[in-house]
Each structure stands twice: as C-alpha cells, then as structure tokens.
Short mmCIF file of C-alpha atoms in Angstrom, two decimals:
data_model
loop_
_atom_site.label_atom_id
_atom_site.label_comp_id
_atom_site.label_asym_id
_atom_site.label_seq_id
_atom_site.Cartn_x
_atom_site.Cartn_y
_atom_site.Cartn_z
CA MET D 250 -15.99 -7.05 -13.66
CA ALA D 251 -17.97 -9.71 -14.55
CA ASP D 252 -21.30 -8.25 -12.99
CA ASP D 253 -20.42 -5.10 -14.86
CA LEU D 254 -19.77 -7.23 -17.95
CA PHE D 255 -23.20 -9.03 -17.88
CA LYS D 256 -25.28 -5.74 -16.77
CA ALA D 257 -24.14 -3.85 -19.59
CA LEU D 258 -24.72 -6.46 -22.02
CA ALA D 259 -28.42 -7.25 -20.67
CA ASP D 260 -29.71 -3.93 -22.01
CA ARG D 261 -31.03 -3.84 -25.73
CA THR D 262 -30.27 -0.23 -26.28
CA ARG D 263 -26.61 -0.98 -24.88
CA ARG D 264 -26.35 -3.86 -27.26
CA THR D 265 -27.69 -1.41 -30.51
CA ILE D 266 -25.18 1.00 -29.15
CA MET D 267 -21.94 -1.70 -29.66
CA ASP D 268 -23.88 -2.92 -32.74
CA GLU D 269 -23.41 0.69 -34.40
CA LEU D 270 -19.97 1.15 -32.52
CA ALA D 271 -18.76 -2.23 -34.26
CA GLU D 272 -19.75 -0.62 -37.83
CA ARG D 273 -17.75 2.12 -37.32
CA SER D 274 -15.43 3.24 -34.35
CA GLY D 275 -14.79 6.82 -33.12
CA GLN D 276 -18.06 8.26 -32.95
CA THR D 277 -19.11 11.36 -31.01
CA LEU D 278 -22.20 11.10 -28.83
CA PHE D 279 -24.21 13.52 -31.52
CA GLU D 280 -23.37 10.50 -34.36
CA ILE D 281 -24.25 7.41 -31.63
CA CYS D 282 -27.75 9.54 -31.01
CA SER D 283 -28.28 10.02 -34.75
CA ARG D 284 -27.87 6.35 -35.43
CA LEU D 285 -30.22 5.15 -32.97
CA SER D 286 -33.07 7.65 -33.69
CA MET D 287 -32.67 7.79 -37.36
CA LYS D 288 -31.66 3.66 -37.77
CA HIS D 289 -33.30 2.28 -34.92
CA GLY D 290 -36.63 4.46 -34.25
CA LEU D 291 -35.17 4.83 -30.73
CA GLY D 292 -36.25 8.35 -29.03
CA ILE D 293 -33.86 8.17 -26.14
CA SER D 294 -32.38 11.47 -24.62
CA ARG D 295 -28.75 12.30 -24.93
CA GLN D 296 -28.45 12.12 -21.45
CA ALA D 297 -29.98 8.85 -21.48
CA VAL D 298 -27.56 7.90 -24.19
CA SER D 299 -24.58 9.39 -22.23
CA GLN D 300 -25.99 7.09 -18.98
CA HIS D 301 -25.78 4.29 -21.09
CA LEU D 302 -22.02 4.85 -22.86
CA ALA D 303 -21.03 4.89 -19.10
CA VAL D 304 -22.19 1.65 -18.24
CA LEU D 305 -20.72 -0.10 -21.26
CA GLU D 306 -17.31 2.17 -20.34
CA ALA D 307 -17.56 0.83 -16.95
CA ALA D 308 -17.67 -2.81 -18.19
CA GLY D 309 -14.63 -1.75 -20.27
CA LEU D 310 -16.78 -2.34 -23.54
CA VAL D 311 -16.52 1.24 -24.84
CA GLU D 312 -13.50 3.53 -24.51
CA THR D 313 -13.40 7.31 -24.97
CA ARG D 314 -10.61 9.30 -26.13
CA ARG D 315 -10.24 13.32 -25.94
CA GLU D 316 -8.93 14.50 -29.68
CA GLY D 317 -8.45 17.79 -29.63
CA ARG D 318 -12.00 19.64 -28.72
CA TYR D 319 -13.64 16.18 -29.67
CA LYS D 320 -14.64 13.44 -27.59
CA TYR D 321 -14.94 9.97 -29.60
CA HIS D 322 -16.24 6.55 -28.48
CA ASP D 323 -14.20 3.29 -29.65
CA LEU D 324 -15.96 -0.09 -29.14
CA ASP D 325 -13.54 -2.61 -27.01
CA THR D 326 -14.58 -6.16 -27.18
CA ALA D 327 -11.78 -7.59 -25.18
CA PRO D 328 -14.25 -7.90 -22.35
CA LEU D 329 -16.23 -10.29 -24.07
CA ARG D 330 -13.75 -13.23 -24.22
CA GLN D 331 -14.25 -13.68 -20.80
CA ILE D 332 -17.28 -15.28 -21.83
CA THR D 333 -15.87 -17.76 -24.30
CA ASP D 334 -12.60 -18.39 -22.12
CA ARG D 335 -15.58 -18.90 -19.19
CA TRP D 336 -17.78 -21.54 -21.15
CA LEU D 337 -16.76 -21.86 -24.64
CA ALA D 338 -12.82 -22.43 -24.69
CA PRO D 339 -11.88 -24.39 -21.35
CA ASP D 340 -8.01 -23.75 -21.09
CA PRO D 341 -6.66 -27.46 -22.29
CA THR D 342 -3.86 -27.52 -19.38
CA GLY D 343 -6.71 -28.05 -16.74
CA PRO D 344 -9.41 -26.86 -14.78
CA GLN D 345 -8.94 -23.24 -13.33
CA GLU D 346 -10.77 -21.26 -10.99
CA ASN D 347 -14.04 -19.48 -12.23
CA THR D 348 -14.96 -16.09 -11.59
CA PRO D 349 -17.68 -16.51 -9.14
CA MET J 224 -43.36 35.86 -40.68
CA LYS J 225 -40.28 34.43 -42.43
CA ILE J 226 -36.72 33.25 -41.31
CA HIS J 227 -34.49 36.14 -42.90
CA LEU J 228 -30.97 35.95 -41.13
CA THR J 229 -29.63 33.42 -38.34
CA SER J 230 -26.48 33.58 -36.97
CA ILE J 231 -23.58 32.01 -35.66
CA PHE J 232 -20.48 32.73 -33.08
CA VAL J 233 -17.36 32.79 -34.93
CA ASP J 234 -13.68 33.38 -33.19
CA ASP J 235 -12.31 35.42 -35.89
CA GLN J 236 -14.23 37.38 -38.29
CA ALA J 237 -11.54 37.34 -41.16
CA LYS J 238 -11.12 33.64 -40.62
CA ALA J 239 -14.56 33.12 -40.89
CA GLU J 240 -15.05 34.90 -43.92
CA HIS J 241 -12.48 33.38 -45.49
CA PHE J 242 -13.63 29.68 -44.67
CA TYR J 243 -17.35 30.67 -45.33
CA THR J 244 -16.55 31.81 -48.90
CA GLU J 245 -13.00 30.37 -50.17
CA ILE J 246 -13.65 27.01 -48.61
CA LEU J 247 -17.56 26.59 -48.57
CA GLY J 248 -18.32 28.46 -51.66
CA PHE J 249 -21.18 31.39 -49.98
CA VAL J 250 -20.81 34.76 -50.85
CA LYS J 251 -20.39 37.88 -48.82
CA LYS J 252 -23.74 39.54 -48.92
CA HIS J 253 -23.15 42.58 -46.15
CA ASP J 254 -19.58 43.75 -44.65
CA VAL J 255 -20.54 46.73 -42.41
CA PRO J 256 -17.99 48.11 -39.65
CA LEU J 257 -19.49 48.16 -36.45
CA GLY J 258 -17.35 49.56 -33.52
CA GLU J 259 -13.61 49.53 -33.75
CA GLN J 260 -13.13 45.84 -34.41
CA ASP J 261 -16.58 44.08 -35.16
CA ARG J 262 -18.41 43.96 -38.70
CA TRP J 263 -21.90 43.05 -39.89
CA LEU J 264 -20.81 40.48 -41.91
CA THR J 265 -23.58 37.94 -43.72
CA VAL J 266 -23.22 35.53 -46.38
CA VAL J 267 -25.68 33.90 -48.69
CA SER J 268 -25.87 30.78 -50.80
CA PRO J 269 -24.98 31.46 -54.44
CA GLU J 270 -27.76 29.20 -55.18
CA GLU J 271 -29.84 31.40 -53.10
CA PRO J 272 -28.74 35.01 -52.81
CA GLY J 273 -32.27 36.56 -51.78
CA GLY J 274 -32.36 33.65 -49.49
CA THR J 275 -31.60 33.58 -46.22
CA GLU J 276 -28.53 35.10 -44.58
CA LEU J 277 -26.03 33.82 -42.21
CA LEU J 278 -24.54 36.21 -39.68
CA LEU J 279 -21.07 35.38 -38.70
CA GLU J 280 -21.07 37.27 -35.35
CA PRO J 281 -18.07 38.07 -33.05
CA ALA J 282 -18.11 35.32 -30.06
CA GLY J 283 -16.72 38.13 -27.67
CA HIS J 284 -19.27 37.15 -25.30
CA PRO J 285 -17.99 35.12 -21.87
CA ALA J 286 -21.03 32.67 -22.01
CA VAL J 287 -20.16 31.45 -25.57
CA LYS J 288 -17.28 29.93 -25.14
CA PRO J 289 -17.95 27.27 -22.35
CA TYR J 290 -21.66 26.82 -24.57
CA ARG J 291 -19.80 25.89 -27.59
CA ASP J 292 -16.99 23.54 -25.81
CA ALA J 293 -19.70 21.53 -24.42
CA LEU J 294 -21.14 21.49 -27.69
CA VAL J 295 -17.90 20.51 -29.60
CA ARG J 296 -17.30 17.95 -27.45
CA ASP J 297 -20.42 16.22 -27.48
CA GLY J 298 -20.17 16.41 -31.36
CA ILE J 299 -23.32 18.38 -31.75
CA PRO J 300 -23.56 20.88 -34.99
CA LEU J 301 -24.91 24.43 -34.05
CA ALA J 302 -26.30 24.90 -37.90
CA GLN J 303 -26.77 22.43 -41.02
CA PHE J 304 -26.74 23.46 -44.76
CA ALA J 305 -28.71 21.24 -47.27
CA VAL J 306 -26.06 20.10 -50.26
CA THR J 307 -27.01 17.76 -53.05
CA ASP J 308 -24.75 15.21 -52.23
CA VAL J 309 -22.99 14.54 -48.91
CA ARG J 310 -20.31 12.19 -49.82
CA ALA J 311 -19.26 14.28 -52.72
CA GLU J 312 -19.26 17.29 -50.41
CA TYR J 313 -17.17 15.34 -48.04
CA GLU J 314 -14.53 14.32 -51.01
CA ARG J 315 -14.47 18.49 -51.78
CA LEU J 316 -14.22 19.59 -48.28
CA VAL J 317 -11.76 16.83 -47.12
CA GLY J 318 -9.27 17.84 -50.04
CA LEU J 319 -9.25 21.30 -48.86
CA GLY J 320 -8.21 20.03 -45.59
CA VAL J 321 -11.43 20.47 -43.85
CA HIS J 322 -11.60 17.98 -40.85
CA PHE J 323 -14.80 16.05 -40.28
CA THR J 324 -16.01 14.88 -36.87
CA GLN J 325 -18.58 12.55 -38.49
CA GLU J 326 -18.11 10.88 -41.99
CA PRO J 327 -20.57 10.45 -44.22
CA LEU J 328 -23.55 8.26 -42.93
CA GLU J 329 -26.73 7.04 -44.56
CA MET J 330 -29.49 6.64 -41.76
CA GLY J 331 -32.45 5.83 -44.17
CA PRO J 332 -33.62 8.42 -46.41
CA VAL J 333 -31.26 11.17 -45.11
CA THR J 334 -27.25 11.21 -45.35
CA THR J 335 -25.40 13.63 -42.76
CA ALA J 336 -21.97 14.54 -42.25
CA VAL J 337 -20.42 16.64 -39.50
CA PHE J 338 -17.07 19.23 -39.95
CA ASP J 339 -15.56 21.49 -37.78
CA ASP J 340 -15.65 25.12 -39.59
CA THR J 341 -12.28 26.20 -37.85
CA CYS J 342 -14.04 28.94 -36.17
CA GLY J 343 -15.42 27.36 -33.09
CA ASN J 344 -18.48 25.45 -34.53
CA LEU J 345 -19.49 22.06 -35.92
CA ILE J 346 -21.49 21.93 -39.05
CA GLN J 347 -23.89 19.65 -40.43
CA ILE J 348 -24.42 18.99 -43.94
CA ALA J 349 -27.22 16.77 -45.04
CA THR J 350 -29.05 16.08 -48.11
CA GLN J 351 -32.46 15.06 -47.81
CA PRO J 352 -34.94 13.19 -50.63
CA GLN J 353 -36.94 15.06 -52.86
#
C-alpha cells in the first residue's frame, strides 16, 4: 500500500491531476484531459491519462463512481495521512511499528 | 467545399426536436418524412438561419449505442456549439432542468461546459475570444 502511494506521487503529471481534482471534485475523463491540455499545455493522450488515473486509483488517491451513464473521478486525500503519521506526527503514546 | 450539414444520432426524434428547439433555442429548418417512422429533421441557429444545419438522425444502427455509451461514460461531447457567455447559458439551461457533466470551466482564453442533450449525447458549449 505504501509503495503504491509513493509510486503514484512520484510522477509530475499525476500530481497535476491531483491538483486539478482538488480544485473541483467529480470530473469526467474528458474534463481532466481538457484541464491538462488547456491549462497545463500537456499533450498527453486520453489513454495515458486513463493509465495515470488507474495508478492513482490503485493508491487510493482517486475514487471513481458511476452516476447514470457517466463516470466521475474524485480525489481522496486520506492515504496522504500515512505520510504525516509516519514522519511528522508521531503517536504521543509511544513508538509503533513502522511500515517497511 | 463548405460544411453545409452535420449530424448527430438521437434516441427519439420527437424528443430531440423538443430539446433542440424549445430548450436550446434552435429553429427547425427541414422536416420531411422518411419511411414509416423516420424524418429528415434539421435545425439551425436563429442567429444564422442560412448557416450549417444540424441533422437529428435516428439512432437505429446497432453500432450507435456502444459507440455513444463509451463516449458518454468518459464525458466526451459529440458536438460543440458557440455561445457568447458560457456561464449565462449554463444558468439558463440548468434553470430549464438540463444536466451538466462539466460545469463552466475557464481554461486560459476559452470557457467550456458540457451537458446531456437527453437524446443520448453530450454537447459542449464554448466561448472563445474574438
């Protein structure tokens, strides 16, 4: 799980996708692609964006939901707490076993 | 050569006629019966009555459904119309019960939004700088 998270965060395009989803939740693939090309000048194929989204989804950072005929993507920042929990905010009750 | 007519598939031509005229505000240009049920049904913009016609074509071919379902799932519009103010048009259409899959989005000089035409398609409206 931690490996998936750090792998997902290690790519600039995926971080940009997260920035855009943070700005507005519930985007279609088309909207995400529009934002990447029009706002960021990233000429990435729709397929490549889909693959980035799959990596983010595997890390728990993006959730997809079907609403009628449409599919929307939402950002889920909960997995990022692993980072603060691990290094920034140690549990005051005492040391715990670290994720390897 | 010029683009005189373009078409989109619609689930139901009567429903499409209502949506494209009463809701969007286009005007009917041609309405000719074809066979038992189908019609040659076209609309134009009232701002450009002699401009490009949009043919609202019956979606009877078996390839249409999987093609459109896949595009709609990913939010991909099949046609784009120009408006002078996307935000104002968005408010007007939402007031008429139209469902948007993408709310107005400013991207540099361009603003776009995407809605469902209730006939199986997504449509993008856009403003662009003069």
